[in-house]
Amino acid sequence: MTAETTSRDNAALRALFSLPPIQPSTSTALTVPEAPAPLVVTGDRELDAVLWLRDCITTAHPVLIEKALETFKKVKTPADELEKRYTAYLARLSGNNFGAVLKAFGFADLESLAKSSVEKSAQQHDAVARFGSIENLLKDIPAETRCKAALRGLKRVKRSDWPFPEYDAAQADSRFEQSPDLAVHTLADCIFARSFGNTLYWLRHACSDNAGDHWDQFQEHQDYCFRSMARIPPNSKAEALAVLDYLDAEEAHDHTESPAILRNLVAGGWK
C-alpha cells in the first residue's frame, strides 16, 4: 500500500521522529549556577548595574530572577533612556557596527529576559533528562542517520536563481517514499515529523550557541513533509483544519507550496 492510498498514520515514522523518553534521574546533571559577580563594563554605573542584573537573570535561578527584578524596580531612569545610553556605548565601542548596536535592543526589558531565560533553562533540563547530556543531544540521532542513508549518493545541484545547492525535490521525495520509516502517509504525519524537527532545533539551540542548522539531508526530509501536504488528501475536516492551523502557526502561507496545499485541503474529498 503506497503513501497515496493509505489513510493510516505511519507508526514507524512516528517512532523514528520522537524524542527519547524523560529519565528524571539524569536531569540533575545541570547544576544551579552561583550569582555572578558585578563587573565594571561600560563605566556607567547604571548601565553596569543593569548588565549585572541581566547576568543574574540569565542564570534562570528563580531566587536570583526575583531579586534582580525587584532591584530593577528601584532604578529611576526610564528603560528607553537606559537603552539609548547602552546603544551609544556599543556604537562607540564597535565603530558604529550595526550588528553590535543591535545587541542593545531590549536591553532594559528584564521581564522579557526573565521569561526567555526560564524557557531556555527548561529546555536545557528537558534535553539532559531525555538525552543524558548536552553532548548526546548534539550527536546525530537515528532520524538524522536514516535521512543521510536515504539520500546517500544523491547530489545537490546549484540553481541559477539561488546561491546554495539543493537536492532535486522529486528525486529526494522518491528516496523518502521508498523508505518505510521515512515516508509520510497522512497529513498528520507531515505535521508530526516537522514539529519534531522544530523541537529538536530549539532544544539544541537552547543548549549550544554553535548548534547550527539541521543536516542538509534531515532538512530535505522536513521539506519533503511540507511538499507532501500538497498531495496527500486530508482524512477528515479536523485534519484539514490542523494543517491550516499549522500554516498559520508557522506563518507559512507565503511558501511556494502553500497555494497547492490550500487547494488540496479544499478539494481533498474529506467528509
PDB file of C-alpha atoms in Angstrom:
ATOM      1  CA  MET A   1       0.000   0.000   0.000  1.00  0.00           C
ATOM      2  CA  THR A   2       1.518   3.358  -1.012  1.00  0.00           C
ATOM      3  CA  ALA A   3       1.513   6.635   0.867  1.00  0.00           C
ATOM      4  CA  GLU A   4      -1.052   7.984  -1.597  1.00  0.00           C
ATOM      5  CA  THR A   5      -3.657   5.304  -0.904  1.00  0.00           C
ATOM      6  CA  THR A   6      -3.271   4.665   2.799  1.00  0.00           C
ATOM      7  CA  SER A   7      -5.166   6.737   5.336  1.00  0.00           C
ATOM      8  CA  ARG A   8      -3.350   5.448   8.409  1.00  0.00           C
ATOM      9  CA  ASP A   9      -0.527   7.249  10.162  1.00  0.00           C
ATOM     10  CA  ASN A  10       2.936   5.755   9.693  1.00  0.00           C
ATOM     11  CA  ALA A  11       3.811   4.286  13.086  1.00  0.00           C
ATOM     12  CA  ALA A  12       7.395   3.548  12.011  1.00  0.00           C
ATOM     13  CA  LEU A  13       7.979   7.176  11.072  1.00  0.00           C
ATOM     14  CA  ARG A  14       6.487   8.391  14.337  1.00  0.00           C
ATOM     15  CA  ALA A  15       8.707   6.064  16.348  1.00  0.00           C
ATOM     16  CA  LEU A  16      11.779   7.338  14.493  1.00  0.00           C
ATOM     17  CA  PHE A  17      10.834  11.009  14.759  1.00  0.00           C
ATOM     18  CA  SER A  18      10.289  11.012  18.515  1.00  0.00           C
ATOM     19  CA  LEU A  19      12.407  12.304  21.367  1.00  0.00           C
ATOM     20  CA  PRO A  20      13.827   9.801  23.856  1.00  0.00           C
ATOM     21  CA  PRO A  21      11.658   9.383  26.965  1.00  0.00           C
ATOM     22  CA  ILE A  22      12.474  11.502  30.001  1.00  0.00           C
ATOM     23  CA  GLN A  23      14.784   9.900  32.544  1.00  0.00           C
ATOM     24  CA  PRO A  24      14.214  12.050  35.672  1.00  0.00           C
ATOM     25  CA  SER A  25      17.365  10.881  37.414  1.00  0.00           C
ATOM     26  CA  THR A  26      19.543  12.471  34.724  1.00  0.00           C
ATOM     27  CA  SER A  27      18.021  15.942  34.993  1.00  0.00           C
ATOM     28  CA  THR A  28      20.300  16.733  37.942  1.00  0.00           C
ATOM     29  CA  ALA A  29      23.254  16.886  35.541  1.00  0.00           C
ATOM     30  CA  LEU A  30      22.583  20.611  35.168  1.00  0.00           C
ATOM     31  CA  THR A  31      23.769  22.392  38.297  1.00  0.00           C
ATOM     32  CA  VAL A  32      22.367  25.624  39.703  1.00  0.00           C
ATOM     33  CA  PRO A  33      24.833  28.457  38.987  1.00  0.00           C
ATOM     34  CA  GLU A  34      26.088  30.880  41.617  1.00  0.00           C
ATOM     35  CA  ALA A  35      25.193  34.550  41.487  1.00  0.00           C
ATOM     36  CA  PRO A  36      27.562  36.308  39.073  1.00  0.00           C
ATOM     37  CA  ALA A  37      29.866  38.997  40.417  1.00  0.00           C
ATOM     38  CA  PRO A  38      29.159  42.593  39.371  1.00  0.00           C
ATOM     39  CA  LEU A  39      31.661  43.928  36.834  1.00  0.00           C
ATOM     40  CA  VAL A  40      32.726  47.313  35.551  1.00  0.00           C
ATOM     41  CA  VAL A  41      31.971  47.055  31.835  1.00  0.00           C
ATOM     42  CA  THR A  42      30.830  50.406  30.485  1.00  0.00           C
ATOM     43  CA  GLY A  43      31.979  52.774  33.215  1.00  0.00           C
ATOM     44  CA  ASP A  44      28.378  53.969  33.541  1.00  0.00           C
ATOM     45  CA  ARG A  45      27.237  52.821  36.984  1.00  0.00           C
ATOM     46  CA  GLU A  46      23.580  52.412  35.974  1.00  0.00           C
ATOM     47  CA  LEU A  47      24.378  50.521  32.786  1.00  0.00           C
ATOM     48  CA  ASP A  48      26.804  48.243  34.604  1.00  0.00           C
ATOM     49  CA  ALA A  49      24.155  47.616  37.252  1.00  0.00           C
ATOM     50  CA  VAL A  50      21.632  46.605  34.588  1.00  0.00           C
ATOM     51  CA  LEU A  51      24.216  44.366  32.918  1.00  0.00           C
ATOM     52  CA  TRP A  52      24.772  42.646  36.261  1.00  0.00           C
ATOM     53  CA  LEU A  53      21.030  42.223  36.799  1.00  0.00           C
ATOM     54  CA  ARG A  54      20.791  40.714  33.319  1.00  0.00           C
ATOM     55  CA  ASP A  55      23.582  38.276  34.220  1.00  0.00           C
ATOM     56  CA  CYS A  56      21.666  37.283  37.348  1.00  0.00           C
ATOM     57  CA  ILE A  57      18.502  36.718  35.341  1.00  0.00           C
ATOM     58  CA  THR A  58      20.184  34.603  32.667  1.00  0.00           C
ATOM     59  CA  THR A  59      21.141  32.078  35.356  1.00  0.00           C
ATOM     60  CA  ALA A  60      17.408  31.202  35.293  1.00  0.00           C
ATOM     61  CA  HIS A  61      17.534  30.654  39.058  1.00  0.00           C
ATOM     62  CA  PRO A  62      14.118  31.697  40.442  1.00  0.00           C
ATOM     63  CA  VAL A  63      15.527  33.410  43.538  1.00  0.00           C
ATOM     64  CA  LEU A  64      18.109  35.374  41.548  1.00  0.00           C
ATOM     65  CA  ILE A  65      15.488  36.374  38.989  1.00  0.00           C
ATOM     66  CA  GLU A  66      13.104  37.586  41.677  1.00  0.00           C
ATOM     67  CA  LYS A  67      15.801  39.635  43.408  1.00  0.00           C
ATOM     68  CA  ALA A  68      17.017  41.090  40.112  1.00  0.00           C
ATOM     69  CA  LEU A  69      13.539  42.199  39.058  1.00  0.00           C
ATOM     70  CA  GLU A  70      12.883  43.727  42.474  1.00  0.00           C
ATOM     71  CA  THR A  71      16.195  45.572  42.353  1.00  0.00           C
ATOM     72  CA  PHE A  72      15.483  46.874  38.855  1.00  0.00           C
ATOM     73  CA  LYS A  73      12.280  48.485  40.108  1.00  0.00           C
ATOM     74  CA  LYS A  74      14.453  50.813  42.181  1.00  0.00           C
ATOM     75  CA  VAL A  75      16.185  52.189  39.081  1.00  0.00           C
ATOM     76  CA  LYS A  76      14.646  55.596  38.433  1.00  0.00           C
ATOM     77  CA  THR A  77      15.975  56.144  34.905  1.00  0.00           C
ATOM     78  CA  PRO A  78      13.375  55.183  32.242  1.00  0.00           C
ATOM     79  CA  ALA A  79      14.059  51.957  30.355  1.00  0.00           C
ATOM     80  CA  ASP A  80      14.202  53.678  26.960  1.00  0.00           C
ATOM     81  CA  GLU A  81      16.839  56.111  28.258  1.00  0.00           C
ATOM     82  CA  LEU A  82      18.946  53.217  29.541  1.00  0.00           C
ATOM     83  CA  GLU A  83      18.676  51.514  26.166  1.00  0.00           C
ATOM     84  CA  LYS A  84      19.727  54.710  24.349  1.00  0.00           C
ATOM     85  CA  ARG A  85      22.785  55.058  26.567  1.00  0.00           C
ATOM     86  CA  TYR A  86      23.743  51.416  26.073  1.00  0.00           C
ATOM     87  CA  THR A  87      23.231  51.769  22.317  1.00  0.00           C
ATOM     88  CA  ALA A  88      25.558  54.783  22.309  1.00  0.00           C
ATOM     89  CA  TYR A  89      28.136  52.812  24.286  1.00  0.00           C
ATOM     90  CA  LEU A  90      28.043  49.876  21.843  1.00  0.00           C
ATOM     91  CA  ALA A  91      28.238  52.261  18.883  1.00  0.00           C
ATOM     92  CA  ARG A  92      31.381  53.893  20.286  1.00  0.00           C
ATOM     93  CA  LEU A  93      32.907  50.548  21.180  1.00  0.00           C
ATOM     94  CA  SER A  94      32.265  48.939  17.781  1.00  0.00           C
ATOM     95  CA  GLY A  95      32.751  51.907  15.491  1.00  0.00           C
ATOM     96  CA  ASN A  96      29.026  52.041  14.733  1.00  0.00           C
ATOM     97  CA  ASN A  97      28.875  48.389  13.719  1.00  0.00           C
ATOM     98  CA  PHE A  98      25.191  47.699  13.081  1.00  0.00           C
ATOM     99  CA  GLY A  99      25.296  44.126  14.340  1.00  0.00           C
ATOM    100  CA  ALA A 100      26.888  45.171  17.612  1.00  0.00           C
ATOM    101  CA  VAL A 101      24.419  48.008  18.151  1.00  0.00           C
ATOM    102  CA  LEU A 102      21.508  45.590  17.688  1.00  0.00           C
ATOM    103  CA  LYS A 103      22.545  43.895  20.934  1.00  0.00           C
ATOM    104  CA  ALA A 104      21.131  46.894  22.788  1.00  0.00           C
ATOM    105  CA  PHE A 105      17.600  46.083  21.650  1.00  0.00           C
ATOM    106  CA  GLY A 106      15.529  45.193  24.719  1.00  0.00           C
ATOM    107  CA  PHE A 107      18.477  45.961  26.998  1.00  0.00           C
ATOM    108  CA  ALA A 108      16.269  47.166  29.852  1.00  0.00           C
ATOM    109  CA  ASP A 109      13.351  44.784  29.237  1.00  0.00           C
ATOM    110  CA  LEU A 110      14.225  42.478  32.095  1.00  0.00           C
ATOM    111  CA  GLU A 111      10.760  40.925  32.309  1.00  0.00           C
ATOM    112  CA  SER A 112      11.112  39.518  28.787  1.00  0.00           C
ATOM    113  CA  LEU A 113      14.653  38.410  29.539  1.00  0.00           C
ATOM    114  CA  ALA A 114      13.418  36.576  32.631  1.00  0.00           C
ATOM    115  CA  LYS A 115      10.735  34.779  30.627  1.00  0.00           C
ATOM    116  CA  SER A 116      13.112  33.696  27.868  1.00  0.00           C
ATOM    117  CA  SER A 117      15.774  32.637  30.385  1.00  0.00           C
ATOM    118  CA  VAL A 118      13.325  30.420  32.266  1.00  0.00           C
ATOM    119  CA  GLU A 119      12.128  28.881  28.993  1.00  0.00           C
ATOM    120  CA  LYS A 120      15.704  28.258  27.869  1.00  0.00           C
ATOM    121  CA  SER A 121      16.580  26.645  31.191  1.00  0.00           C
ATOM    122  CA  ALA A 122      13.520  24.402  30.985  1.00  0.00           C
ATOM    123  CA  GLN A 123      14.597  23.288  27.505  1.00  0.00           C
ATOM    124  CA  GLN A 124      18.107  22.560  28.768  1.00  0.00           C
ATOM    125  CA  HIS A 125      16.809  20.426  31.634  1.00  0.00           C
ATOM    126  CA  ASP A 126      14.423  18.641  29.262  1.00  0.00           C
ATOM    127  CA  ALA A 127      17.276  17.937  26.846  1.00  0.00           C
ATOM    128  CA  VAL A 128      19.503  16.454  29.546  1.00  0.00           C
ATOM    129  CA  ALA A 129      16.615  14.438  31.003  1.00  0.00           C
ATOM    130  CA  ARG A 130      15.975  12.936  27.564  1.00  0.00           C
ATOM    131  CA  PHE A 131      19.456  12.569  26.082  1.00  0.00           C
ATOM    132  CA  GLY A 132      21.549  12.160  29.226  1.00  0.00           C
ATOM    133  CA  SER A 133      23.906  15.007  28.335  1.00  0.00           C
ATOM    134  CA  ILE A 134      24.266  18.010  26.057  1.00  0.00           C
ATOM    135  CA  GLU A 135      26.933  16.092  24.134  1.00  0.00           C
ATOM    136  CA  ASN A 136      24.456  13.326  23.306  1.00  0.00           C
ATOM    137  CA  LEU A 137      21.875  15.886  22.193  1.00  0.00           C
ATOM    138  CA  LEU A 138      24.313  17.319  19.662  1.00  0.00           C
ATOM    139  CA  LYS A 139      25.217  13.919  18.216  1.00  0.00           C
ATOM    140  CA  ASP A 140      23.341  12.523  15.216  1.00  0.00           C
ATOM    141  CA  ILE A 141      20.047  10.982  16.278  1.00  0.00           C
ATOM    142  CA  PRO A 142      18.528   7.953  14.493  1.00  0.00           C
ATOM    143  CA  ALA A 143      16.234  10.095  12.323  1.00  0.00           C
ATOM    144  CA  GLU A 144      19.202  12.089  11.036  1.00  0.00           C
ATOM    145  CA  THR A 145      21.181   8.927  10.351  1.00  0.00           C
ATOM    146  CA  ARG A 146      18.283   7.460   8.368  1.00  0.00           C
ATOM    147  CA  CYS A 147      17.828  10.630   6.304  1.00  0.00           C
ATOM    148  CA  LYS A 148      21.523  10.611   5.446  1.00  0.00           C
ATOM    149  CA  ALA A 149      21.320   6.963   4.410  1.00  0.00           C
ATOM    150  CA  ALA A 150      18.233   7.558   2.270  1.00  0.00           C
ATOM    151  CA  LEU A 151      19.878  10.348   0.276  1.00  0.00           C
ATOM    152  CA  ARG A 152      23.346   8.808   0.072  1.00  0.00           C
ATOM    153  CA  GLY A 153      24.745   9.302  -3.430  1.00  0.00           C
ATOM    154  CA  LEU A 154      22.163  11.920  -4.396  1.00  0.00           C
ATOM    155  CA  LYS A 155      23.973  15.086  -5.405  1.00  0.00           C
ATOM    156  CA  ARG A 156      22.836  18.592  -4.639  1.00  0.00           C
ATOM    157  CA  VAL A 157      22.771  20.960  -7.589  1.00  0.00           C
ATOM    158  CA  LYS A 158      23.096  24.732  -7.742  1.00  0.00           C
ATOM    159  CA  ARG A 159      20.334  26.736  -9.406  1.00  0.00           C
ATOM    160  CA  SER A 160      20.936  29.930 -11.335  1.00  0.00           C
ATOM    161  CA  ASP A 161      18.450  31.834  -9.165  1.00  0.00           C
ATOM    162  CA  TRP A 162      19.599  30.513  -5.766  1.00  0.00           C
ATOM    163  CA  PRO A 163      23.101  30.718  -4.218  1.00  0.00           C
ATOM    164  CA  PHE A 164      23.005  27.406  -2.331  1.00  0.00           C
ATOM    165  CA  PRO A 165      22.986  23.893  -3.834  1.00  0.00           C
ATOM    166  CA  GLU A 166      19.801  21.891  -3.327  1.00  0.00           C
ATOM    167  CA  TYR A 167      18.566  18.359  -3.799  1.00  0.00           C
ATOM    168  CA  ASP A 168      16.239  17.690  -6.686  1.00  0.00           C
ATOM    169  CA  ALA A 169      12.893  17.606  -4.878  1.00  0.00           C
ATOM    170  CA  ALA A 170      11.375  14.834  -6.994  1.00  0.00           C
ATOM    171  CA  GLN A 171      14.394  12.560  -6.555  1.00  0.00           C
ATOM    172  CA  ALA A 172      14.603  13.234  -2.822  1.00  0.00           C
ATOM    173  CA  ASP A 173      10.881  12.612  -2.390  1.00  0.00           C
ATOM    174  CA  SER A 174      11.221   9.319  -4.239  1.00  0.00           C
ATOM    175  CA  ARG A 175      14.035   8.215  -1.924  1.00  0.00           C
ATOM    176  CA  PHE A 176      11.998   9.033   1.172  1.00  0.00           C
ATOM    177  CA  GLU A 177       8.881   7.357  -0.222  1.00  0.00           C
ATOM    178  CA  GLN A 178      10.861   4.145  -0.696  1.00  0.00           C
ATOM    179  CA  SER A 179      11.943   4.139   2.958  1.00  0.00           C
ATOM    180  CA  PRO A 180       9.214   2.626   5.181  1.00  0.00           C
ATOM    181  CA  ASP A 181      10.242   4.642   8.237  1.00  0.00           C
ATOM    182  CA  LEU A 182      10.677   7.951   6.386  1.00  0.00           C
ATOM    183  CA  ALA A 183       7.572   8.040   4.182  1.00  0.00           C
ATOM    184  CA  VAL A 184       4.664  10.168   5.354  1.00  0.00           C
ATOM    185  CA  HIS A 185       1.248   8.528   4.932  1.00  0.00           C
ATOM    186  CA  THR A 186      -1.042  11.249   6.238  1.00  0.00           C
ATOM    187  CA  LEU A 187      -1.122  14.995   6.659  1.00  0.00           C
ATOM    188  CA  ALA A 188      -0.879  14.349  10.386  1.00  0.00           C
ATOM    189  CA  ASP A 189       2.404  12.516   9.733  1.00  0.00           C
ATOM    190  CA  CYS A 190       3.711  15.588   7.910  1.00  0.00           C
ATOM    191  CA  ILE A 191       2.929  17.858  10.840  1.00  0.00           C
ATOM    192  CA  PHE A 192       4.300  15.315  13.328  1.00  0.00           C
ATOM    193  CA  ALA A 193       7.689  14.997  11.609  1.00  0.00           C
ATOM    194  CA  ARG A 194       8.070  18.729  11.029  1.00  0.00           C
ATOM    195  CA  SER A 195       7.110  19.533  14.615  1.00  0.00           C
ATOM    196  CA  PHE A 196       9.737  17.056  15.791  1.00  0.00           C
ATOM    197  CA  GLY A 197      12.343  18.806  13.651  1.00  0.00           C
ATOM    198  CA  ASN A 198      11.374  22.169  15.102  1.00  0.00           C
ATOM    199  CA  THR A 199      11.550  20.861  18.678  1.00  0.00           C
ATOM    200  CA  LEU A 200      14.946  19.270  18.063  1.00  0.00           C
ATOM    201  CA  TYR A 201      16.285  22.501  16.546  1.00  0.00           C
ATOM    202  CA  TRP A 202      15.269  24.655  19.505  1.00  0.00           C
ATOM    203  CA  LEU A 203      16.407  22.116  22.099  1.00  0.00           C
ATOM    204  CA  ARG A 204      19.874  22.152  20.570  1.00  0.00           C
ATOM    205  CA  HIS A 205      19.990  25.924  20.294  1.00  0.00           C
ATOM    206  CA  ALA A 206      18.924  26.272  23.922  1.00  0.00           C
ATOM    207  CA  CYS A 207      21.920  24.169  24.895  1.00  0.00           C
ATOM    208  CA  SER A 208      24.615  25.362  22.493  1.00  0.00           C
ATOM    209  CA  ASP A 209      25.411  28.624  20.743  1.00  0.00           C
ATOM    210  CA  ASN A 210      27.025  26.607  17.946  1.00  0.00           C
ATOM    211  CA  ALA A 211      24.198  24.167  17.257  1.00  0.00           C
ATOM    212  CA  GLY A 212      23.792  25.395  13.688  1.00  0.00           C
ATOM    213  CA  ASP A 213      21.116  24.270  11.260  1.00  0.00           C
ATOM    214  CA  HIS A 214      19.804  20.782  10.546  1.00  0.00           C
ATOM    215  CA  TRP A 215      21.882  18.474   8.381  1.00  0.00           C
ATOM    216  CA  ASP A 216      21.016  19.003   4.705  1.00  0.00           C
ATOM    217  CA  GLN A 217      19.538  15.514   4.457  1.00  0.00           C
ATOM    218  CA  PHE A 218      17.363  15.972   7.526  1.00  0.00           C
ATOM    219  CA  GLN A 219      16.226  19.402   6.334  1.00  0.00           C
ATOM    220  CA  GLU A 220      15.335  17.879   2.980  1.00  0.00           C
ATOM    221  CA  HIS A 221      13.065  15.432   4.793  1.00  0.00           C
ATOM    222  CA  GLN A 222      11.451  18.378   6.568  1.00  0.00           C
ATOM    223  CA  ASP A 223      10.893  19.978   3.159  1.00  0.00           C
ATOM    224  CA  TYR A 224       9.562  16.687   1.778  1.00  0.00           C
ATOM    225  CA  CYS A 225       6.978  16.628   4.565  1.00  0.00           C
ATOM    226  CA  PHE A 226       5.899  20.154   3.677  1.00  0.00           C
ATOM    227  CA  ARG A 227       5.677  19.359  -0.041  1.00  0.00           C
ATOM    228  CA  SER A 228       3.665  16.250   0.746  1.00  0.00           C
ATOM    229  CA  MET A 229       0.919  18.358   2.303  1.00  0.00           C
ATOM    230  CA  ALA A 230       0.026  19.402  -1.236  1.00  0.00           C
ATOM    231  CA  ARG A 231      -0.577  15.824  -2.444  1.00  0.00           C
ATOM    232  CA  ILE A 232      -1.855  13.728   0.476  1.00  0.00           C
ATOM    233  CA  PRO A 233      -5.640  14.136   0.765  1.00  0.00           C
ATOM    234  CA  PRO A 234      -6.963  15.013   4.228  1.00  0.00           C
ATOM    235  CA  ASN A 235      -8.709  12.184   6.061  1.00  0.00           C
ATOM    236  CA  SER A 236     -11.182  14.487   7.717  1.00  0.00           C
ATOM    237  CA  LYS A 237     -12.245  18.061   8.264  1.00  0.00           C
ATOM    238  CA  ALA A 238     -10.302  18.026  11.527  1.00  0.00           C
ATOM    239  CA  GLU A 239      -7.091  17.004   9.763  1.00  0.00           C
ATOM    240  CA  ALA A 240      -7.573  19.675   7.105  1.00  0.00           C
ATOM    241  CA  LEU A 241      -8.084  22.299   9.796  1.00  0.00           C
ATOM    242  CA  ALA A 242      -4.992  21.048  11.635  1.00  0.00           C
ATOM    243  CA  VAL A 243      -2.912  21.720   8.529  1.00  0.00           C
ATOM    244  CA  LEU A 244      -4.447  25.169   8.181  1.00  0.00           C
ATOM    245  CA  ASP A 245      -3.652  25.888  11.835  1.00  0.00           C
ATOM    246  CA  TYR A 246      -0.110  24.653  11.252  1.00  0.00           C
ATOM    247  CA  LEU A 247       0.379  27.004   8.306  1.00  0.00           C
ATOM    248  CA  ASP A 248      -0.889  29.873  10.442  1.00  0.00           C
ATOM    249  CA  ALA A 249       1.353  28.996  13.382  1.00  0.00           C
ATOM    250  CA  GLU A 250       4.417  28.689  11.160  1.00  0.00           C
ATOM    251  CA  GLU A 251       3.489  31.786   9.136  1.00  0.00           C
ATOM    252  CA  ALA A 252       3.995  29.616   6.061  1.00  0.00           C
ATOM    253  CA  HIS A 253       1.260  30.945   3.801  1.00  0.00           C
ATOM    254  CA  ASP A 254       3.838  32.663   1.586  1.00  0.00           C
ATOM    255  CA  HIS A 255       5.812  29.480   0.874  1.00  0.00           C
ATOM    256  CA  THR A 256       5.934  28.276  -2.727  1.00  0.00           C
ATOM    257  CA  GLU A 257       3.938  25.121  -1.959  1.00  0.00           C
ATOM    258  CA  SER A 258       1.274  26.830   0.146  1.00  0.00           C
ATOM    259  CA  PRO A 259      -1.266  27.573  -2.633  1.00  0.00           C
ATOM    260  CA  ALA A 260      -1.186  23.910  -3.678  1.00  0.00           C
ATOM    261  CA  ILE A 261      -1.549  22.841  -0.047  1.00  0.00           C
ATOM    262  CA  LEU A 262      -4.618  25.035   0.389  1.00  0.00           C
ATOM    263  CA  ARG A 263      -6.180  23.666  -2.805  1.00  0.00           C
ATOM    264  CA  ASN A 264      -5.536  20.145  -1.530  1.00  0.00           C
ATOM    265  CA  LEU A 265      -7.293  20.921   1.743  1.00  0.00           C
ATOM    266  CA  VAL A 266     -10.349  22.216  -0.099  1.00  0.00           C
ATOM    267  CA  ALA A 267     -10.520  19.568  -2.816  1.00  0.00           C
ATOM    268  CA  GLY A 268      -9.212  16.620  -0.822  1.00  0.00           C
ATOM    269  CA  GLY A 269     -12.558  14.880  -0.502  1.00  0.00           C
ATOM    270  CA  TRP A 270     -12.750  14.733   3.280  1.00  0.00           C
ATOM    271  CA  LYS A 271     -16.067  14.089   4.974  1.00  0.00           C
TER     272      LYS A 271
END
